[in-house]
XYZ file of C-alpha atoms in Angstrom:
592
model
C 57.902 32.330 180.095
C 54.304 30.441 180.914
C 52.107 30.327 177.727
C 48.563 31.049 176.987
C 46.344 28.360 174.814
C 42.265 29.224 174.603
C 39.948 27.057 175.884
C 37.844 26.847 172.844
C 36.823 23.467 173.430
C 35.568 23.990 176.732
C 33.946 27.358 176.241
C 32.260 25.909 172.905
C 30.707 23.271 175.319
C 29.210 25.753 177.987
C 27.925 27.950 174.790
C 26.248 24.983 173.165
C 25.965 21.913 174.453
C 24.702 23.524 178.547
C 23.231 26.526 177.360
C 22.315 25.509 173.738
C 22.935 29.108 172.968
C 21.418 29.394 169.475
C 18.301 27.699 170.380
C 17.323 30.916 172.844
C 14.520 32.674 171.986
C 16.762 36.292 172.696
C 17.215 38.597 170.300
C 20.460 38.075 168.262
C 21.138 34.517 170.009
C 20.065 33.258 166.575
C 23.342 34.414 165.380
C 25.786 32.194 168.062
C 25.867 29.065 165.723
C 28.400 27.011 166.999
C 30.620 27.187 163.825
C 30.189 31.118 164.095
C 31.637 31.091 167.716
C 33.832 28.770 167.072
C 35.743 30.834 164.353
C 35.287 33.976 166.816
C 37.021 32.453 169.805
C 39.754 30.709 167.604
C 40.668 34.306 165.940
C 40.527 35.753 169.708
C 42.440 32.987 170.830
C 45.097 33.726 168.568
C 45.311 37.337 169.211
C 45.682 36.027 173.012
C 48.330 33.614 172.588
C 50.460 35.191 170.213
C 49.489 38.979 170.657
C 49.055 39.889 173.917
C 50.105 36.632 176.327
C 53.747 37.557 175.263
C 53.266 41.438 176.484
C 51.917 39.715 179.883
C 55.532 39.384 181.445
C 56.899 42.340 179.603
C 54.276 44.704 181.607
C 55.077 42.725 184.718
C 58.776 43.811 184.724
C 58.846 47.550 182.931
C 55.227 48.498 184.442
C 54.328 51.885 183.018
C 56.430 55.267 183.493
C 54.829 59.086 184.323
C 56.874 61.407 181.525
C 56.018 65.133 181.493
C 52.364 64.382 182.994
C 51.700 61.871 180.003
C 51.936 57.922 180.993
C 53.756 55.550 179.344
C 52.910 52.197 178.531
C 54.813 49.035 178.659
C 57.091 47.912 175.159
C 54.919 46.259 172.703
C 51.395 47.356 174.374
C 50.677 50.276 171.698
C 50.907 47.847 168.600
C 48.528 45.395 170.357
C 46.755 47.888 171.457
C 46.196 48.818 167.882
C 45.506 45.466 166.614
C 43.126 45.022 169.009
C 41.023 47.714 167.680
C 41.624 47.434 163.965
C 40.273 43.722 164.394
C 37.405 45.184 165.989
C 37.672 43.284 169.386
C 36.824 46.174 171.210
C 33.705 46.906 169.831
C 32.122 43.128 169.560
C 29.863 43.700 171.531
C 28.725 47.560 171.436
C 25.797 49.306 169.771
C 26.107 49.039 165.967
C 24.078 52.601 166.038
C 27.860 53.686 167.008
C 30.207 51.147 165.374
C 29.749 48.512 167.473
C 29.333 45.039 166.265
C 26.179 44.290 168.208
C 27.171 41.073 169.616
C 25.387 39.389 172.832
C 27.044 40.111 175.885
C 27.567 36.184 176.448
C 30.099 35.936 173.579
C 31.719 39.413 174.700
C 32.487 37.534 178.247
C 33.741 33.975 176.154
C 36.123 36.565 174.088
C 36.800 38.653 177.035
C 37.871 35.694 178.981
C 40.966 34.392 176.809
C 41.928 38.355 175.982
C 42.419 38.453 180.630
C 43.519 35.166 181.136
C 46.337 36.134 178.299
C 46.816 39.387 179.789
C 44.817 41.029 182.254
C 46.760 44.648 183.246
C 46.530 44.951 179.310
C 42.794 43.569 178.822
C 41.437 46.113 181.516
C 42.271 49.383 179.383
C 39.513 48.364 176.669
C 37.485 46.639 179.618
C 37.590 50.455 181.220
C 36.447 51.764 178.288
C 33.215 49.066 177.315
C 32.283 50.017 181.380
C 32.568 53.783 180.444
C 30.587 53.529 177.277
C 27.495 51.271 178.759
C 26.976 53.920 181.580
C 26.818 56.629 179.259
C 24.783 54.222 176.645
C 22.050 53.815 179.079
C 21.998 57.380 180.691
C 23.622 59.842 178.439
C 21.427 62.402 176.211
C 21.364 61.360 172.384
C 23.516 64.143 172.059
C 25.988 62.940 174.416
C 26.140 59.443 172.809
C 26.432 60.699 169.570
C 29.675 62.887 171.064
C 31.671 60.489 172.696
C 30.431 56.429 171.973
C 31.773 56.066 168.300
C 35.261 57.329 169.675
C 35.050 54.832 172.693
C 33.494 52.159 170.644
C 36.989 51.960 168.949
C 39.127 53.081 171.713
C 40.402 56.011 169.574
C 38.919 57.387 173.075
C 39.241 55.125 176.222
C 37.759 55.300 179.415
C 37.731 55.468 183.039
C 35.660 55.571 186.279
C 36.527 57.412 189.033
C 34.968 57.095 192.130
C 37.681 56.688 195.176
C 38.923 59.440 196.826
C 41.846 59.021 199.383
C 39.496 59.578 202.268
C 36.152 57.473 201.189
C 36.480 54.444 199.407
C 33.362 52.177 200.029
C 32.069 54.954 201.716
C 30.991 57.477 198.959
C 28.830 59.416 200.578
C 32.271 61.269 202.020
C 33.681 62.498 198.888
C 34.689 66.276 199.073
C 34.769 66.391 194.790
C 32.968 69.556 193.637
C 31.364 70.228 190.567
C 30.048 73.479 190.547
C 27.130 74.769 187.818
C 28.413 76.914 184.581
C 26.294 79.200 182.884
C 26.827 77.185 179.913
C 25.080 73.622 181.286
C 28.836 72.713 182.172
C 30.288 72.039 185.178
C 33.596 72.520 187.059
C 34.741 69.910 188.906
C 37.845 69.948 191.494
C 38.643 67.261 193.605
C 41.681 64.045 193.725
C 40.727 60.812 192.943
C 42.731 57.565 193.445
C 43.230 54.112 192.330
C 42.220 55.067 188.837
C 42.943 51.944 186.605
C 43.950 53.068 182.991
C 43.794 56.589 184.450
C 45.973 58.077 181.626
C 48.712 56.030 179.063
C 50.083 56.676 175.580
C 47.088 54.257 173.275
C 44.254 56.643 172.456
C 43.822 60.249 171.611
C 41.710 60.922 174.590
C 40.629 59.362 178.153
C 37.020 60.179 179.152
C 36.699 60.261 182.664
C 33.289 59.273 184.395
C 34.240 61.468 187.647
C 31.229 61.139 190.634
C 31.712 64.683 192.745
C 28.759 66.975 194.599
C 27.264 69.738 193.227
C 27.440 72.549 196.109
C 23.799 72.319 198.115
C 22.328 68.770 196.751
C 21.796 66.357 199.979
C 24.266 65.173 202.219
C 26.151 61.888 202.002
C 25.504 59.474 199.010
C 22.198 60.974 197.820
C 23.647 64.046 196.919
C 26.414 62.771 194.240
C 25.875 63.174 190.623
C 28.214 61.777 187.994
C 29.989 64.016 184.929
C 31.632 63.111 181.716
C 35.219 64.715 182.122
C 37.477 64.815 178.978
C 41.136 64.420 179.476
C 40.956 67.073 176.800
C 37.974 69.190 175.697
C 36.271 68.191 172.427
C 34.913 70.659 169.895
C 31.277 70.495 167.777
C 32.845 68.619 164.980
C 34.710 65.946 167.524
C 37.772 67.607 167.340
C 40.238 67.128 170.429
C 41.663 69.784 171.587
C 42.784 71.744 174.597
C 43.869 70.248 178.227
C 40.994 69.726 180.493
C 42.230 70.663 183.886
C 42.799 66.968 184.608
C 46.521 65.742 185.115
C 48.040 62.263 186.966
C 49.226 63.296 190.606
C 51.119 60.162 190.397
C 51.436 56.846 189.399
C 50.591 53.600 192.288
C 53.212 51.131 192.602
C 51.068 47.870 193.083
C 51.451 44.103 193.921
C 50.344 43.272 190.798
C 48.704 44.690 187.221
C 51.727 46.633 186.478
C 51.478 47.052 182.787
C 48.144 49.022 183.586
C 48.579 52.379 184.579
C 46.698 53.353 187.848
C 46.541 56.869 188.514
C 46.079 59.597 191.011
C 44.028 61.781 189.221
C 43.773 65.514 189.842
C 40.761 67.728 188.837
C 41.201 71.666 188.962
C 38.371 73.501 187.164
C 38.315 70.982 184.632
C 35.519 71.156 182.357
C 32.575 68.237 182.850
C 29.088 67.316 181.729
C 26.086 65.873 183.153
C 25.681 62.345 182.895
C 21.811 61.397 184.117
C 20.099 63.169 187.045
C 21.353 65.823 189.251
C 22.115 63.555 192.970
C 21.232 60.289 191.036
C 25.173 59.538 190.345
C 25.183 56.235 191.840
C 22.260 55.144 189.737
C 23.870 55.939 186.200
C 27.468 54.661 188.175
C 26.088 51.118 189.215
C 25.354 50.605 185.492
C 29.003 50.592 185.200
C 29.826 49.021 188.411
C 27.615 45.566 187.792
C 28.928 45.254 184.247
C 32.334 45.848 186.233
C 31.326 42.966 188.622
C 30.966 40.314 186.027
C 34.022 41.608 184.133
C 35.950 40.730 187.407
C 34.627 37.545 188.237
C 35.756 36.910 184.643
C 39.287 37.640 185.712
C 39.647 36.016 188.786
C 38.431 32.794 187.028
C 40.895 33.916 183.930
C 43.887 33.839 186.211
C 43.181 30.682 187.169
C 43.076 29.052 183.770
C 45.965 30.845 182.836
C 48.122 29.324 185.947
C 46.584 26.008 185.744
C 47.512 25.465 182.138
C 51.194 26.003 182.627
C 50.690 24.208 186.072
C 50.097 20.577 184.225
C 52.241 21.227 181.517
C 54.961 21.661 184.862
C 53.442 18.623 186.392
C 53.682 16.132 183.630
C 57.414 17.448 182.564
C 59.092 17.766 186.089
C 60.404 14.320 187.472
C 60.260 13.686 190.954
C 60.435 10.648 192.896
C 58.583 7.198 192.157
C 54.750 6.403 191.743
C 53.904 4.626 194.849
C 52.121 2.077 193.235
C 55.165 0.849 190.541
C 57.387 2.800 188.572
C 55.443 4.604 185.361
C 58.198 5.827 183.876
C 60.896 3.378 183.706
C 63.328 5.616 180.933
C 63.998 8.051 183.318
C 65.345 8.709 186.383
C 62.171 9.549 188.483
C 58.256 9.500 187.557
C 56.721 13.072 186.181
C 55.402 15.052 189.093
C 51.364 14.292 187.822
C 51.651 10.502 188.898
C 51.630 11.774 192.632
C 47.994 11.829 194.365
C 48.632 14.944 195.950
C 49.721 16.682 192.605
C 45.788 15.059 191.353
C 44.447 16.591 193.940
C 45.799 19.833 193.653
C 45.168 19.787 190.007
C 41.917 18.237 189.974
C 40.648 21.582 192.474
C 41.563 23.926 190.024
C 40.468 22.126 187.017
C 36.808 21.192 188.505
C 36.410 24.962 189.928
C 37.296 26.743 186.605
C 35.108 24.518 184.175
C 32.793 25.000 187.196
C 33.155 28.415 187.241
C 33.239 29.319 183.744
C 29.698 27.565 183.286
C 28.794 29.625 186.236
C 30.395 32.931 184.329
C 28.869 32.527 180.994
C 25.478 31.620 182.475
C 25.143 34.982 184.143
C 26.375 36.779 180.969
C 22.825 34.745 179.344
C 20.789 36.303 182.073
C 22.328 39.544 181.321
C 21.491 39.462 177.733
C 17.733 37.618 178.727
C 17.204 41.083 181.129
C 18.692 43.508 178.426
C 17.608 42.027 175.063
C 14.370 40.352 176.150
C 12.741 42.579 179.417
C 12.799 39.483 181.231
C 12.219 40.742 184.908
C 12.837 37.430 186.478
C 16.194 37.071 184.596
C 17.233 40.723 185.633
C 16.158 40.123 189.542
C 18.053 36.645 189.275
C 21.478 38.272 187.729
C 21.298 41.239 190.263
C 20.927 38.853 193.108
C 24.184 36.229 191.643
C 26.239 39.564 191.108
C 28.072 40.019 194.308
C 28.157 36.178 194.285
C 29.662 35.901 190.568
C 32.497 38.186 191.909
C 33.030 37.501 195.209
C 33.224 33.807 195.137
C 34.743 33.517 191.671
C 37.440 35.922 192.751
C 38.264 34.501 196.211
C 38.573 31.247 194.436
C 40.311 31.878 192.183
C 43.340 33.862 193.686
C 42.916 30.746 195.795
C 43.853 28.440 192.682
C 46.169 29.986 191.353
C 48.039 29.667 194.745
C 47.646 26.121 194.330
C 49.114 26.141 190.420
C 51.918 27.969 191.999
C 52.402 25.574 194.554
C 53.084 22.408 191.914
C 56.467 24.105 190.890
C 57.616 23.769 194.446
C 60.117 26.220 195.510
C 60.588 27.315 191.500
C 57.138 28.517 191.993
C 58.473 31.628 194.494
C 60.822 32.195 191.784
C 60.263 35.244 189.442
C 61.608 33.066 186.236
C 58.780 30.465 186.220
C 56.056 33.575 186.069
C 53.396 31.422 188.372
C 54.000 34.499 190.878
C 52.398 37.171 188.240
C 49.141 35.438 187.998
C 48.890 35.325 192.198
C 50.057 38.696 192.124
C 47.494 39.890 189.439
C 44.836 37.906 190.932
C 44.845 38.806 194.023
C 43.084 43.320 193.000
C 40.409 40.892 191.834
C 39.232 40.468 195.330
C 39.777 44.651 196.132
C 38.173 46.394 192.875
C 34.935 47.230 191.730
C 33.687 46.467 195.384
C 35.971 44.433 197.851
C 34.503 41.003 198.504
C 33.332 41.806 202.225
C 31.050 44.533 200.654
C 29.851 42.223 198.108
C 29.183 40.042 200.909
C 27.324 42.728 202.498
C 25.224 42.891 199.768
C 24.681 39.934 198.996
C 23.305 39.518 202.648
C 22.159 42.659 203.911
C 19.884 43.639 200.634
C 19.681 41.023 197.320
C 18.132 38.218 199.693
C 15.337 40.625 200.708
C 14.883 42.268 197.172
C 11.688 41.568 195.680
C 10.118 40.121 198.799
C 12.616 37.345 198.037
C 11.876 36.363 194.786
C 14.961 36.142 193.260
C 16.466 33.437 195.787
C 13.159 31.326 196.037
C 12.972 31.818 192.095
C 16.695 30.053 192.402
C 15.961 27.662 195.094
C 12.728 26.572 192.276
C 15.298 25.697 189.640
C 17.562 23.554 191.785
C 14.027 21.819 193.118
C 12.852 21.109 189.309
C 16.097 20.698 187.891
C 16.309 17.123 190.075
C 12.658 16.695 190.216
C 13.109 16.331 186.128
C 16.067 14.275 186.218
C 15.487 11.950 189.806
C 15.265 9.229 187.587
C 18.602 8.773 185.960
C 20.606 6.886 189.001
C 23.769 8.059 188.142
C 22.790 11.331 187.840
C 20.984 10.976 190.777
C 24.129 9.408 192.676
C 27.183 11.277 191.315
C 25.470 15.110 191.225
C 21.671 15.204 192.337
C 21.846 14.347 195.545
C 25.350 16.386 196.224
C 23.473 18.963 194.927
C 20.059 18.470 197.225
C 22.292 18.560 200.205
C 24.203 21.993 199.454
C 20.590 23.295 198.750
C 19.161 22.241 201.962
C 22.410 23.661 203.245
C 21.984 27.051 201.583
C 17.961 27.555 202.333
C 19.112 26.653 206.320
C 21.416 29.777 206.085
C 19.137 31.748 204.473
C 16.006 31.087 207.160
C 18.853 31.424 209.883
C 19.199 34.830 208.459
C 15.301 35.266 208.393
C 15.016 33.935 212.177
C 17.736 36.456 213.262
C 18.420 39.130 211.483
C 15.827 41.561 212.799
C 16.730 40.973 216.357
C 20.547 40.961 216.429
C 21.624 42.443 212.624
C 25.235 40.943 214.110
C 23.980 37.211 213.597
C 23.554 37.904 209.708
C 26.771 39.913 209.001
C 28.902 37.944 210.756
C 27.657 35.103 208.493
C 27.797 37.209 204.921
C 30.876 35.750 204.162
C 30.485 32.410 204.276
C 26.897 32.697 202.954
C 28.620 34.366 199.797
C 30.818 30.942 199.725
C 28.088 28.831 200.581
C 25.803 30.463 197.750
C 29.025 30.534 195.083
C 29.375 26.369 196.083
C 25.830 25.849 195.447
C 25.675 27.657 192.298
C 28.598 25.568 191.189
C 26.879 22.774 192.362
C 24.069 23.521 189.870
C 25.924 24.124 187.026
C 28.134 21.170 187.020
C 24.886 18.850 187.508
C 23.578 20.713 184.282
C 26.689 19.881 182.809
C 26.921 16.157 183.816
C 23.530 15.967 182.536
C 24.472 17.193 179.101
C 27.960 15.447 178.992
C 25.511 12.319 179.504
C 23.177 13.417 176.658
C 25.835 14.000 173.890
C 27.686 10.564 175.149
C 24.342 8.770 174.549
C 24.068 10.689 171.296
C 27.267 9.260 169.448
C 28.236 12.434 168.560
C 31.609 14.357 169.015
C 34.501 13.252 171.391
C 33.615 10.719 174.122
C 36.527 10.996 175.957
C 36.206 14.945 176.564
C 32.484 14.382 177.605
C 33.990 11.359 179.929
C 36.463 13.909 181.322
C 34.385 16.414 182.225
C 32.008 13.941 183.817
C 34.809 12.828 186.160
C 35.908 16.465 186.872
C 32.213 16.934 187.733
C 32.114 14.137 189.759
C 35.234 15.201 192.036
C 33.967 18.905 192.554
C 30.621 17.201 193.651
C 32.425 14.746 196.433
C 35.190 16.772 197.245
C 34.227 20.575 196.947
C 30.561 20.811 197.386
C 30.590 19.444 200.660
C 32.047 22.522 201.876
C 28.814 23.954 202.207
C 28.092 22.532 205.479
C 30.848 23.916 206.881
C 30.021 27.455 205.924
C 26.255 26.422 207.065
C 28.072 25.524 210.729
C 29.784 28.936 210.978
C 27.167 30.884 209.520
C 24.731 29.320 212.736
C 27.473 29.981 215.124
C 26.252 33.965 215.286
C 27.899 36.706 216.424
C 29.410 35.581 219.437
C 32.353 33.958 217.833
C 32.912 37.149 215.762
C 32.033 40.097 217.922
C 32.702 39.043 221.546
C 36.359 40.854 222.341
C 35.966 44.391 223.072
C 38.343 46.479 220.124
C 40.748 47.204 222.364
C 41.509 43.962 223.394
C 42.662 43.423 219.527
């Protein structure tokens, strides 16, 4: 069975020594001392390794089971699932106004890290839920938060969104889900909705459904959805569940992966809903959810990744096979262990540089998240919405892509359903699908967050990189090792961009066909940027004295390989990007 250990180390690094968390002038950074996040992420990480990492293959092989119209969750899930909430992880970092513990979204991401790289079908019930609660946080009445956030806070209630219907998926604008006006204020809403993760299970006392449907003669397409709070069962004045709700699980999805979360056809017949925002402004109060959503899932891809690289080394430096090729290193034994080969380095030293990479990149967008929420900073808030699709489309892609690669160390005992490496491809790989598929965040990415503002958000980021190595030109090896890697993917980045600018208006074609590779190109260079802010502060707390050379040496040299043999990748995405269409869009469909 593969094990789980939390990066505390590493995370404490991005927290403090790259962000210098503490020191920000937000409201309740103050409070992320380095000893107090240090004793939060140990706790967490033991919860992870010894809680819930041992549940992770156990949900793999008995998935969950539809009984009498109630689902049933995998052996051992319940008690976590309890001590999860009577430690309070669920709530760390919800409104204390309803029993949440207040904390900055950037330490919710750190915790909620080791909690899906442990166990992500598990994670995502209470992940559900905090995406349920923040829509109805920032659009529900005071009424309605006072009715159902305390409840979800704790997970005695969890949550849902439901938005696919087996018709429309990206497309929302087709759903045929009616909610139809009751005398009352309520609504009745009818309609099937699919690939509902944590749609129903056996762990709380309720599910509270955030169902988008029409209300019979609003607008056509998307501008006429509106989204309503659906019980699982109705709840009384005093908070009281009671009675079914007219909402029941059509069936269960047998999936590739996530098994030991329950994802649900869910059927709505007169069931009773509420309100949640604006009549026809649905999408509004649902992309709340949906970009909270986004970040969550970047967070797992890069989770995954951790999780298979770990056991990947501990593989690599165990298995023997064959001989150094520069001398025997281990002379005891029979062969040399696995890690002495170059190609095993190699493979290693990908997924090691693009998930310290990546978790800087993770954790830094959680900060702007808190600097746009906490603070009002505009800039911050245009910034985040622009890295979004980015944050989850690159982090994803990448790392399904790595844990392929951990998978690929074991050999052949990789493919084999004893060593576990196939779980974390297999749970990896919805990262790419969910909360918006990767093309559409591509899309996105592309077709609307590089025009937002007039462009201020990408020449605000293209500014940072500029001043970032205008500040630091001056330290050669900086300047060698991650400056000038850096300058180049830039220059690569702002020639896509003003390829985009030059023809987009006259052939639409020329700028889709690139999103893709854009989104890659834009997920190297942000990379890029945070592992030269990290060699520059791995430098600083060398020349300091202080703490453990040899981890700041390591992560120098990890930063120094993603800069010489990953960044470079963005001229190749630069190349196909000013290829155009006619690669892409010159055979007629019916010649596929």
């Amino acid at each position: 069975m593969p094990s789980y250990t939390a990066p505390v180390n590493d995370i404490q690094f991005v927290l403090h020594t790259l962000l210098k968390a503490s020191a920000q002038d937000i409201p309740g950074y103050d409070e992320l001392e380095a000893d107090f996040t240090a004793a939060v992420l140990e706790e967490a990480g033991k919860i992870a390794s010894n809680v819930i990492a041992p549940l992770n293959e156990v949900g793999d092989k008995e998935g969950c089971v539809l009984e009498n119209g109630v689902v049933r969750t995998p052996t051992g899930f319940k008690d976590a699932f309890e001590q999860m909430k009577e430690g309070g992880w669920t709530a760390l970092d919800c409104d204390p106004d309803y029993g949440g513990q207040g904390m900055p979204v950037i330490l919710g991401t750190a915790v909620g890290e080791l909690f899906s790289a442990a166990n992500q079908a598990f994670t995502m019930y209470q992940g559900l839920t905090h995406g349920a609660y923040s829509a109805i946080h920032a659009h529900g009445t005071d009424a309605q938060k006072a009715k159902w956030l305390p409840k979800m806070v704790s997970c005695e209630w969890t949550g849902t969104m439901n938005l696919t219907e087996p018709h429309c998926g990206t497309d929302l604008g087709l759903m045929r889900t009616k909610a139809v006006p009751q005398e009352d204020g309520s609504f009745k809403v009818t309609g099937q909705k699919i690939f509902i993760s944590a749609g129903d299970h056996d762990m709380s006392d309720n599910v509270i459904h955030l169902v988008l449907a029409k209300i019979p003669g609003g607008p056509d397409g998307i501008k006429g959805v509106s989204l309503f709070i659906v019980p699982k069962y109705l709840v009384d004045e005093d908070g009281k569940v009671g009675a079914s709700n007219g909402v029941s699980v059509g069936k269960l999805e047998e999936k590739m992966g996530i098994h030991g979360n329950s994802t649900c056809v869910m059927n709505f017949d007169d069931a009773t809903g509420y309100l949640l925002g604006q009549e026809h402004k649905g999408m509004r109060a649902m992309f709340t959810m949906m970009n909270e959503a986004r970040l969550g899932v970047a967070m797992q891809g890069m989770a995954q990744a951790e999780a298979a690289y770990q056991n990947a080394v501990i593989y690599a430096k165990d298995r023997l096979q064959g001989r150094a090729v520069t001398g025997t290193e281990n002379p005891d034994g029979p062969a040399d262990p696995l890690i002495v080969h170059p190609d095993i380095r190699r493979n290693l030293m990908d997924q090691k540089s693009f998930i310290e990479g990546a978790r800087a990149f993770m954790l830094w967008g959680a900060n702007l998240l808190d600097k746009s929420h906490r603070s009002g900073d505009a800039q911050a808030e245009g910034l985040v919405s622009l890295l979004t699709p980015v944050l989850k489309g690159f982090l994803t892609d990448k790392g399904l892509e790595m844990t392929v690669q951990a998978q690929q160390v074991y050999g052949g005992h990789g493919y084999i359903e004893d060593s576990g490496m196939s779980q974390f491809v297999r749970d990896a790989r919805i990262t790419q699908i969910y909360e918006g598929a990767n093309g559409v965040q591509a899309l996105d990415l592309v077709g609307r967050k590089l025009a937002a503002e007039g462009g201020k958000p990408i020449m605000g980021f293209f500014e940072m990189i500029k001043s970032f190595i205008k500040e630091n030109e001056g330290d050669e090896a900086l300047k060698k090792d991650f400056l000038d890697p850096l300058k180049a993917a830039s220059k690569d980045l702002q020639a896509a961009g003003m390829f985009f600018m030059q023809n987009g208006m006259t052939n639409p074609n020329a700028a889709l066909s690139g999103s893709y590779d854009f989104m890659h190109l834009f997920g190297h260079a942000c990379l890029g940027l945070m592992w030269a802010q990290m060699g520059l502060a791995a430098n600083e707390a060398l020349a300091s004295g202080i703490g453990d050379a040899r981890f700041y040496e390591t992560k120098l040299a990890t930063g120094c390989y993603y800069m010489a043999r990953q960044l470079p990748a963005t001229a190749l995405h630069l190349a196909r990007i000013q290829s155009g269409a006619e690669p892409v869009m010159s055979l007629p469909a019916e010649a596929f």
